[in-house]
mmCIF file of C-alpha atoms in Angstrom:
data_model
loop_
_atom_site.group_PDB
_atom_site.id
_atom_site.type_symbol
_atom_site.label_atom_id
_atom_site.label_comp_id
_atom_site.label_asym_id
_atom_site.label_seq_id
_atom_site.Cartn_x
_atom_site.Cartn_y
_atom_site.Cartn_z
ATOM 1 C CA UNK A 10 0.000 0.000 0.000
ATOM 2 C CA UNK A 11 1.094 3.602 0.653
ATOM 3 C CA UNK A 12 4.188 5.104 2.195
ATOM 4 C CA UNK A 13 3.472 8.400 3.953
ATOM 5 C CA UNK A 14 5.537 10.976 5.774
ATOM 6 C CA UNK A 15 4.332 11.783 9.277
ATOM 7 C CA UNK A 16 2.886 15.143 8.188
ATOM 8 C CA UNK A 17 0.755 13.404 5.506
ATOM 9 C CA UNK A 18 -0.893 10.955 7.898
ATOM 10 C CA UNK A 19 -3.758 13.200 9.056
ATOM 11 C CA UNK A 20 -5.038 13.674 5.502
ATOM 12 C CA UNK A 21 -4.914 9.930 4.881
ATOM 13 C CA UNK A 22 -6.776 9.113 8.121
ATOM 14 C CA UNK A 23 -9.593 11.529 7.270
ATOM 15 C CA UNK A 24 -10.326 9.364 4.232
ATOM 16 C CA UNK A 25 -10.489 6.055 6.114
ATOM 17 C CA UNK A 26 -8.310 3.527 7.922
ATOM 18 C CA UNK A 27 -5.972 0.904 6.509
ATOM 19 C CA UNK A 28 -5.887 -2.607 8.036
ATOM 20 C CA UNK A 29 -2.333 -2.095 9.282
ATOM 21 C CA UNK A 30 0.185 0.679 9.958
ATOM 22 C CA UNK A 31 3.952 0.210 10.191
ATOM 23 C CA UNK A 32 5.555 3.147 12.034
ATOM 24 C CA UNK A 33 9.304 2.996 12.575
ATOM 25 C CA UNK A 34 12.021 5.562 13.140
ATOM 26 C CA UNK A 35 14.445 7.063 15.608
ATOM 27 C CA UNK A 36 12.663 10.331 16.463
ATOM 28 C CA UNK A 37 10.319 9.503 19.361
ATOM 29 C CA UNK A 38 7.886 12.426 19.312
ATOM 30 C CA UNK A 39 6.904 12.108 15.655
ATOM 31 C CA UNK A 40 6.358 8.380 16.166
ATOM 32 C CA UNK A 41 4.275 8.967 19.292
ATOM 33 C CA UNK A 42 2.135 11.594 17.586
ATOM 34 C CA UNK A 43 1.586 9.361 14.541
ATOM 35 C CA UNK A 44 0.283 6.593 16.827
ATOM 36 C CA UNK A 45 -1.893 9.121 18.682
ATOM 37 C CA UNK A 46 -3.389 10.364 15.387
ATOM 38 C CA UNK A 47 -4.362 6.799 14.482
ATOM 39 C CA UNK A 48 -5.946 6.304 17.923
ATOM 40 C CA UNK A 49 -8.142 9.378 17.479
ATOM 41 C CA UNK A 50 -9.145 8.436 13.932
ATOM 42 C CA UNK A 51 -9.878 4.834 14.930
ATOM 43 C CA UNK A 52 -12.189 5.947 17.757
ATOM 44 C CA UNK A 53 -13.997 8.356 15.446
ATOM 45 C CA UNK A 54 -14.506 5.581 12.889
ATOM 46 C CA UNK A 55 -15.952 3.035 15.313
ATOM 47 C CA UNK A 56 -12.915 1.154 16.603
ATOM 48 C CA UNK A 57 -13.871 1.780 20.214
ATOM 49 C CA UNK A 58 -11.640 -0.732 21.989
ATOM 50 C CA UNK A 59 -7.871 -0.274 22.114
ATOM 51 C CA UNK A 60 -5.371 -2.902 23.267
ATOM 52 C CA UNK A 61 -1.630 -2.243 23.529
ATOM 53 C CA UNK A 62 1.087 -4.900 23.566
ATOM 54 C CA UNK A 63 4.800 -4.509 24.212
ATOM 55 C CA UNK A 64 6.886 -7.241 22.589
ATOM 56 C CA UNK A 65 9.771 -7.534 25.016
ATOM 57 C CA UNK A 66 11.759 -10.714 25.689
ATOM 58 C CA UNK A 67 8.972 -12.121 27.940
ATOM 59 C CA UNK A 68 6.058 -11.307 25.622
ATOM 60 C CA UNK A 69 3.497 -14.075 25.098
ATOM 61 C CA UNK A 70 2.684 -13.902 21.398
ATOM 62 C CA UNK A 71 -0.358 -16.113 21.838
ATOM 63 C CA UNK A 72 -2.131 -13.200 23.557
ATOM 64 C CA UNK A 73 -1.848 -11.140 20.383
ATOM 65 C CA UNK A 74 -2.825 -14.007 18.093
ATOM 66 C CA UNK A 75 -5.893 -14.676 20.263
ATOM 67 C CA UNK A 76 -7.036 -11.069 19.927
ATOM 68 C CA UNK A 77 -6.543 -11.127 16.171
ATOM 69 C CA UNK A 78 -8.632 -14.281 15.822
ATOM 70 C CA UNK A 79 -11.392 -13.254 18.283
ATOM 71 C CA UNK A 80 -14.117 -12.302 15.804
ATOM 72 C CA UNK A 81 -17.751 -12.175 16.881
ATOM 73 C CA UNK A 82 -20.986 -10.551 15.799
ATOM 74 C CA UNK A 83 -21.127 -8.934 19.227
ATOM 75 C CA UNK A 84 -17.458 -7.894 19.521
ATOM 76 C CA UNK A 85 -16.477 -4.245 19.129
ATOM 77 C CA UNK A 86 -14.064 -3.348 16.412
ATOM 78 C CA UNK A 87 -10.628 -2.945 17.948
ATOM 79 C CA UNK A 88 -7.379 -1.071 17.532
ATOM 80 C CA UNK A 89 -4.400 -3.271 18.405
ATOM 81 C CA UNK A 90 -1.016 -1.663 19.004
ATOM 82 C CA UNK A 91 2.172 -3.706 19.041
ATOM 83 C CA UNK A 92 5.413 -2.029 20.089
ATOM 84 C CA UNK A 93 8.624 -3.846 19.161
ATOM 85 C CA UNK A 94 10.943 -2.895 21.997
ATOM 86 C CA UNK A 95 13.959 -5.071 21.222
ATOM 87 C CA UNK A 96 16.743 -3.614 19.074
ATOM 88 C CA UNK A 97 17.499 -7.018 17.559
ATOM 89 C CA UNK A 98 14.612 -9.436 18.081
ATOM 90 C CA UNK A 99 15.323 -13.155 18.174
ATOM 91 C CA UNK A 100 14.573 -15.308 15.142
ATOM 92 C CA UNK A 101 11.421 -16.604 16.825
ATOM 93 C CA UNK A 102 10.015 -13.074 16.974
ATOM 94 C CA UNK A 103 10.348 -12.696 13.219
ATOM 95 C CA UNK A 104 8.494 -15.984 12.762
ATOM 96 C CA UNK A 105 5.649 -14.702 14.949
ATOM 97 C CA UNK A 106 5.461 -11.459 13.003
ATOM 98 C CA UNK A 107 5.249 -13.329 9.695
ATOM 99 C CA UNK A 108 1.935 -14.842 10.828
ATOM 100 C CA UNK A 109 0.256 -11.461 11.236
ATOM 101 C CA UNK A 110 -0.268 -10.834 7.517
ATOM 102 C CA UNK A 111 -2.762 -13.728 7.393
ATOM 103 C CA UNK A 112 -4.640 -12.629 10.524
ATOM 104 C CA UNK A 113 -5.746 -9.137 9.499
ATOM 105 C CA UNK A 114 -9.477 -8.577 9.017
ATOM 106 C CA UNK A 115 -12.009 -5.751 8.784
ATOM 107 C CA UNK A 116 -12.774 -5.613 12.519
ATOM 108 C CA UNK A 117 -9.152 -4.918 13.422
ATOM 109 C CA UNK A 118 -6.681 -2.103 12.801
ATOM 110 C CA UNK A 119 -3.169 -3.230 13.701
ATOM 111 C CA UNK A 120 -0.426 -0.678 14.427
ATOM 112 C CA UNK A 121 3.126 -1.996 14.683
ATOM 113 C CA UNK A 122 5.720 0.535 15.803
ATOM 114 C CA UNK A 123 9.256 0.734 17.136
ATOM 115 C CA UNK A 124 12.397 2.843 17.373
ATOM 116 C CA UNK A 125 14.478 0.922 14.823
ATOM 117 C CA UNK A 126 15.132 2.810 11.587
ATOM 118 C CA UNK A 127 12.573 2.302 8.836
ATOM 119 C CA UNK A 128 15.259 1.476 6.286
ATOM 120 C CA UNK A 129 16.512 -1.354 8.507
ATOM 121 C CA UNK A 130 13.116 -2.835 9.384
ATOM 122 C CA UNK A 131 11.732 -2.592 5.838
ATOM 123 C CA UNK A 132 14.263 -5.189 4.675
ATOM 124 C CA UNK A 133 12.864 -7.889 6.975
ATOM 125 C CA UNK A 134 10.666 -10.685 5.608
ATOM 126 C CA UNK A 135 7.738 -10.070 7.976
ATOM 127 C CA UNK A 136 7.647 -6.377 7.042
ATOM 128 C CA UNK A 137 7.569 -7.206 3.328
ATOM 129 C CA UNK A 138 4.681 -9.614 3.920
ATOM 130 C CA UNK A 139 2.649 -6.968 5.739
ATOM 131 C CA UNK A 140 3.444 -3.995 3.526
ATOM 132 C CA UNK A 141 0.991 -5.066 0.804
ATOM 133 C CA UNK A 142 -1.845 -4.435 3.280
ATOM 134 C CA UNK A 143 -0.194 -1.741 5.393
ATOM 135 C CA UNK A 144 0.514 1.956 5.292
ATOM 136 C CA UNK A 145 4.161 2.661 6.072
ATOM 137 C CA UNK A 146 5.016 5.783 8.063
ATOM 138 C CA UNK A 147 8.813 6.147 8.182
ATOM 139 C CA UNK A 148 9.977 8.533 10.902
ATOM 140 C CA UNK A 149 13.169 10.452 10.184
ATOM 141 C CA UNK A 150 15.185 12.762 12.471
ATOM 142 C CA UNK A 151 14.842 16.397 11.453
ATOM 143 C CA UNK A 152 17.822 18.450 10.325
ATOM 144 C CA UNK A 153 18.245 21.980 11.652
ATOM 145 C CA UNK A 154 16.175 23.593 8.881
ATOM 146 C CA UNK A 155 13.349 21.093 9.371
ATOM 147 C CA UNK A 156 13.498 21.534 13.159
ATOM 148 C CA UNK A 157 13.028 25.278 12.748
ATOM 149 C CA UNK A 158 10.067 24.753 10.422
ATOM 150 C CA UNK A 159 8.537 22.230 12.839
ATOM 151 C CA UNK A 160 8.920 24.662 15.753
ATOM 152 C CA UNK A 161 7.300 27.480 13.768
ATOM 153 C CA UNK A 162 4.337 25.315 12.807
ATOM 154 C CA UNK A 163 3.842 23.957 16.331
ATOM 155 C CA UNK A 164 4.016 27.468 17.811
ATOM 156 C CA UNK A 165 1.356 28.636 15.327
ATOM 157 C CA UNK A 166 -0.892 25.699 16.225
ATOM 158 C CA UNK A 167 -0.626 26.624 19.907
ATOM 159 C CA UNK A 168 -1.028 30.350 19.141
ATOM 160 C CA UNK A 169 2.362 31.118 20.645
ATOM 161 C CA UNK A 170 3.886 34.232 19.107
ATOM 162 C CA UNK A 171 7.669 33.841 19.081
ATOM 163 C CA UNK A 172 10.066 36.465 17.818
ATOM 164 C CA UNK A 173 12.873 35.207 15.597
ATOM 165 C CA UNK A 174 15.386 35.422 18.456
ATOM 166 C CA UNK A 175 13.073 33.473 20.774
ATOM 167 C CA UNK A 176 12.641 30.804 18.099
ATOM 168 C CA UNK A 177 16.409 30.575 17.718
ATOM 169 C CA UNK A 178 16.800 30.239 21.480
ATOM 170 C CA UNK A 179 14.219 27.464 21.629
ATOM 171 C CA UNK A 180 15.943 25.601 18.806
ATOM 172 C CA UNK A 181 19.320 25.902 20.500
ATOM 173 C CA UNK A 182 18.108 24.636 23.856
ATOM 174 C CA UNK A 183 15.901 21.819 22.575
ATOM 175 C CA UNK A 184 17.889 20.746 19.515
ATOM 176 C CA UNK A 185 17.200 17.125 18.715
ATOM 177 C CA UNK A 186 14.509 16.802 21.397
ATOM 178 C CA UNK A 187 11.119 17.629 19.884
ATOM 179 C CA UNK A 188 9.262 16.286 22.891
ATOM 180 C CA UNK A 189 10.980 18.829 25.161
ATOM 181 C CA UNK A 190 10.241 21.571 22.622
ATOM 182 C CA UNK A 191 6.567 20.627 22.526
ATOM 183 C CA UNK A 192 6.388 20.690 26.331
ATOM 184 C CA UNK A 193 7.992 24.121 26.490
ATOM 185 C CA UNK A 194 5.618 25.519 23.861
ATOM 186 C CA UNK A 195 2.573 24.014 25.563
ATOM 187 C CA UNK A 196 3.687 25.505 28.876
ATOM 188 C CA UNK A 197 4.208 28.886 27.239
ATOM 189 C CA UNK A 198 0.777 28.699 25.584
ATOM 190 C CA UNK A 199 -0.757 28.361 29.052
ATOM 191 C CA UNK A 200 1.269 31.066 30.766
ATOM 192 C CA UNK A 201 1.451 33.629 27.933
ATOM 193 C CA UNK A 202 -1.561 33.024 25.645
ATOM 194 C CA UNK A 203 -1.380 35.032 22.420
ATOM 195 C CA UNK A 204 1.383 37.227 23.861
ATOM 196 C CA UNK A 205 4.416 38.182 21.810
ATOM 197 C CA UNK A 206 7.427 36.458 23.368
ATOM 198 C CA UNK A 207 11.025 37.521 22.789
ATOM 199 C CA UNK A 208 14.244 35.721 23.772
ATOM 200 C CA UNK A 209 14.621 37.610 27.058
ATOM 201 C CA UNK A 210 11.173 36.525 28.217
ATOM 202 C CA UNK A 211 11.437 33.002 26.855
ATOM 203 C CA UNK A 212 14.813 32.337 28.467
ATOM 204 C CA UNK A 213 13.200 32.549 31.909
ATOM 205 C CA UNK A 214 10.979 29.569 31.090
ATOM 206 C CA UNK A 215 13.424 27.383 29.255
ATOM 207 C CA UNK A 216 15.311 24.465 30.703
ATOM 208 C CA UNK A 217 18.131 22.917 28.794
ATOM 209 C CA UNK A 218 16.585 19.803 27.242
ATOM 210 C CA UNK A 219 18.925 19.614 24.268
ATOM 211 C CA UNK A 220 19.826 16.080 23.236
ATOM 212 C CA UNK A 221 22.750 15.373 20.942
ATOM 213 C CA UNK A 222 24.624 12.465 19.473
ATOM 214 C CA UNK A 223 28.359 12.277 18.842
ATOM 215 C CA UNK A 224 27.943 13.042 15.142
ATOM 216 C CA UNK A 225 26.274 16.362 15.923
ATOM 217 C CA UNK A 226 29.243 17.213 18.130
ATOM 218 C CA UNK A 227 31.538 16.454 15.198
ATOM 219 C CA UNK A 228 29.548 18.798 12.950
ATOM 220 C CA UNK A 229 30.069 21.679 15.381
ATOM 221 C CA UNK A 230 33.756 20.830 15.732
ATOM 222 C CA UNK A 231 34.333 20.702 11.976
ATOM 223 C CA UNK A 232 32.756 24.132 11.501
ATOM 224 C CA UNK A 233 34.956 25.546 14.279
ATOM 225 C CA UNK A 234 31.997 26.686 16.396
ATOM 226 C CA UNK A 235 33.663 26.191 19.774
ATOM 227 C CA UNK A 236 30.786 27.558 21.898
ATOM 228 C CA UNK A 237 28.266 25.185 20.315
ATOM 229 C CA UNK A 238 30.726 22.283 20.321
ATOM 230 C CA UNK A 239 31.379 22.693 24.050
ATOM 231 C CA UNK A 240 27.643 22.927 24.724
ATOM 232 C CA UNK A 241 27.034 19.681 22.826
ATOM 233 C CA UNK A 242 29.959 18.015 24.587
ATOM 234 C CA UNK A 243 28.517 18.963 27.977
ATOM 235 C CA UNK A 244 25.095 17.552 27.083
ATOM 236 C CA UNK A 245 26.615 14.327 25.715
ATOM 237 C CA UNK A 246 28.410 13.701 28.987
ATOM 238 C CA UNK A 247 25.251 14.539 30.955
ATOM 239 C CA UNK A 248 23.548 11.862 28.833
ATOM 240 C CA UNK A 249 26.182 9.398 30.129
ATOM 241 C CA UNK A 250 27.981 9.078 26.802
ATOM 242 C CA UNK A 251 31.286 7.332 27.444
ATOM 243 C CA UNK A 252 34.277 9.738 27.125
ATOM 244 C CA UNK A 253 36.250 7.110 25.161
ATOM 245 C CA UNK A 254 33.505 7.028 22.510
ATOM 246 C CA UNK A 255 33.748 10.790 22.052
ATOM 247 C CA UNK A 256 37.550 10.688 21.907
ATOM 248 C CA UNK A 257 37.466 7.781 19.437
ATOM 249 C CA UNK A 258 35.119 9.695 17.108
ATOM 250 C CA UNK A 259 37.309 12.801 17.316
ATOM 251 C CA UNK A 260 40.333 10.700 16.375
ATOM 252 C CA UNK A 261 38.468 9.051 13.486
ATOM 253 C CA UNK A 262 37.447 12.419 12.062
ATOM 254 C CA UNK A 263 40.928 13.819 12.536
ATOM 255 C CA UNK A 264 42.527 10.944 10.635
ATOM 256 C CA UNK A 265 40.080 11.532 7.792
ATOM 257 C CA UNK A 266 40.862 15.228 7.896
ATOM 258 C CA UNK A 267 44.582 14.527 7.590
ATOM 259 C CA UNK A 268 43.967 12.331 4.535
ATOM 260 C CA UNK A 269 41.901 15.106 2.964
ATOM 261 C CA UNK A 270 44.509 17.765 3.746
ATOM 262 C CA UNK A 271 47.253 15.714 2.097
ATOM 263 C CA UNK A 272 45.002 15.019 -0.887
ATOM 264 C CA UNK A 273 44.283 18.717 -1.274
ATOM 265 C CA UNK A 274 48.006 19.448 -1.421
ATOM 266 C CA UNK A 275 48.213 16.991 -4.326
ATOM 267 C CA UNK A 276 45.149 18.430 -6.052
ATOM 268 C CA UNK A 277 43.260 15.183 -5.486
ATOM 269 C CA UNK A 278 40.628 16.276 -2.946
ATOM 270 C CA UNK A 279 37.551 15.219 -4.966
ATOM 271 C CA UNK A 280 38.825 11.676 -5.370
ATOM 272 C CA UNK A 281 39.631 11.477 -1.643
ATOM 273 C CA UNK A 282 36.119 12.601 -0.717
ATOM 274 C CA UNK A 283 34.782 9.799 -2.884
ATOM 275 C CA UNK A 284 37.150 7.228 -1.395
ATOM 276 C CA UNK A 285 36.126 8.165 2.160
ATOM 277 C CA UNK A 286 32.428 8.149 1.180
ATOM 278 C CA UNK A 287 31.942 11.762 2.302
ATOM 279 C CA UNK A 288 28.952 12.920 0.321
ATOM 280 C CA UNK A 289 28.692 16.414 -1.267
ATOM 281 C CA UNK A 290 26.321 17.688 1.435
ATOM 282 C CA UNK A 291 28.985 17.168 4.126
ATOM 283 C CA UNK A 292 32.067 18.125 2.127
ATOM 284 C CA UNK A 293 31.896 21.865 3.021
ATOM 285 C CA UNK A 294 32.299 20.946 6.708
ATOM 286 C CA UNK A 295 35.620 19.252 6.005
ATOM 287 C CA UNK A 296 36.734 21.995 3.634
ATOM 288 C CA UNK A 297 36.222 24.544 6.419
ATOM 289 C CA UNK A 298 38.298 22.445 8.800
ATOM 290 C CA UNK A 299 41.104 21.969 6.250
ATOM 291 C CA UNK A 300 41.395 25.733 5.824
ATOM 292 C CA UNK A 301 41.474 26.259 9.586
ATOM 293 C CA UNK A 302 43.800 23.455 10.720
ATOM 294 C CA UNK A 303 47.210 22.826 9.178
ATOM 295 C CA UNK A 304 48.574 19.307 8.779
ATOM 296 C CA UNK A 305 51.145 20.111 11.466
ATOM 297 C CA UNK A 306 48.399 21.139 13.883
ATOM 298 C CA UNK A 307 46.447 17.990 13.070
ATOM 299 C CA UNK A 308 49.515 15.913 13.986
ATOM 300 C CA UNK A 309 49.761 17.706 17.312
ATOM 301 C CA UNK A 310 46.083 17.119 18.019
ATOM 302 C CA UNK A 311 46.502 13.411 17.244
ATOM 303 C CA UNK A 312 49.276 13.297 19.853
ATOM 304 C CA UNK A 313 46.967 14.983 22.380
ATOM 305 C CA UNK A 314 44.235 12.444 21.650
ATOM 306 C CA UNK A 315 46.698 9.601 22.153
ATOM 307 C CA UNK A 316 47.722 11.120 25.501
ATOM 308 C CA UNK A 317 44.049 11.356 26.521
ATOM 309 C CA UNK A 318 43.554 7.679 25.659
ATOM 310 C CA UNK A 319 46.563 6.558 27.715
ATOM 311 C CA UNK A 320 45.682 8.633 30.744
ATOM 312 C CA UNK A 321 41.975 7.790 30.695
ATOM 313 C CA UNK A 322 42.633 4.050 30.533
ATOM 314 C CA UNK A 323 45.210 4.352 33.326
ATOM 315 C CA UNK A 324 42.743 6.248 35.535
ATOM 316 C CA UNK A 325 44.997 9.313 35.658
ATOM 317 C CA UNK A 326 42.412 11.866 34.483
ATOM 318 C CA UNK A 327 40.683 13.514 37.436
ATOM 319 C CA UNK A 328 38.358 15.479 35.119
ATOM 320 C CA UNK A 329 37.684 13.819 31.720
ATOM 321 C CA UNK A 330 35.205 16.585 30.851
ATOM 322 C CA UNK A 331 37.920 19.219 31.153
ATOM 323 C CA UNK A 332 40.311 17.115 29.059
ATOM 324 C CA UNK A 333 37.693 16.563 26.349
ATOM 325 C CA UNK A 334 36.842 20.275 26.374
ATOM 326 C CA UNK A 335 40.544 20.940 25.812
ATOM 327 C CA UNK A 336 40.581 18.553 22.825
ATOM 328 C CA UNK A 337 37.388 19.969 21.331
ATOM 329 C CA UNK A 338 38.720 23.519 21.645
ATOM 330 C CA UNK A 339 41.986 22.543 19.933
ATOM 331 C CA UNK A 340 39.972 20.933 17.153
ATOM 332 C CA UNK A 341 37.950 24.106 16.666
ATOM 333 C CA UNK A 342 40.847 26.579 16.700
ATOM 334 C CA UNK A 343 44.651 26.383 16.888
ATOM 335 C CA UNK A 344 45.705 27.913 20.211
ATOM 336 C CA UNK A 345 48.920 28.675 22.024
ATOM 337 C CA UNK A 346 50.228 25.461 23.598
ATOM 338 C CA UNK A 347 50.067 26.720 27.172
ATOM 339 C CA UNK A 348 48.656 23.375 28.296
ATOM 340 C CA UNK A 349 49.215 19.905 26.898
ATOM 341 C CA UNK A 350 47.826 16.529 27.931
ATOM 342 C CA UNK A 351 51.178 15.071 26.886
ATOM 343 C CA UNK A 352 52.880 17.013 29.670
ATOM 344 C CA UNK A 353 50.078 17.147 32.260
ATOM 345 C CA UNK A 354 51.086 13.936 34.005
ATOM 346 C CA UNK A 355 54.799 13.774 33.299
#
């Protein structure tokens, strides 16, 4: 059947319900809201009973199969929701899911959802069996431009009037966390209904809910935005990201940067981008870094990263956050070598 983006689902639901919906992706709020939209539409269209199942390691699949086969003249039409909670389900789970395609009927709407990426799940045999009867709703993380557009639209829906600087502040503090952004906007709609809100006013209500991954830290580092890079580093560590993972990713990017710098000196940069599978959209990030950091400085930074690795593994770093902040700052801008991890514990 169809494949819809999350923002197309409402229009589809107004025209009727499909027997099955497959909703997968890594951005939790869009997935949650897609499921909620189906719940509302199902109730409006006579599916008055809703049953939710969570397929964890202890899940009894017979419970779901029983509900799918329980047809009666006197039974209410039902909405069944199945959340796949395991990142890599066992082979037996896939076998159970394969049976569902033959159990769908007009008195049931089945919603299967999970946090695995749509591209990954869509390759599985059970998904392919269901997709002929199902509507697929892939959920994708939003880039910065899309986040800004989403925030503007949600603010308009809630009748929250944000100035451009307030919108920028909201995006900075809730980057990557749409659920936190929605909560802040809903709170603001209650406390300041239809009032024009600037950054100074909004900052008093905001909490820092920003959520980042290591790759977003790398983006800030490559552009040389030290303030944003340090902010993202702080949030990563507050999210219990292991320091060695951050240091390893910095080293990986630095080694790639050195290869690109050497290739540029030989006039072979385009071929090196292709060899490293760095697509055109990301190439400007690396070009900025090449212009900012000489090969000699890159070598020094690699030595600092190696010193961090030795000292962290030996338990000699009393403050890994400070050491990582030092590395991130060096990656953003060459600085005077007034402090070095290579000498800190000599």
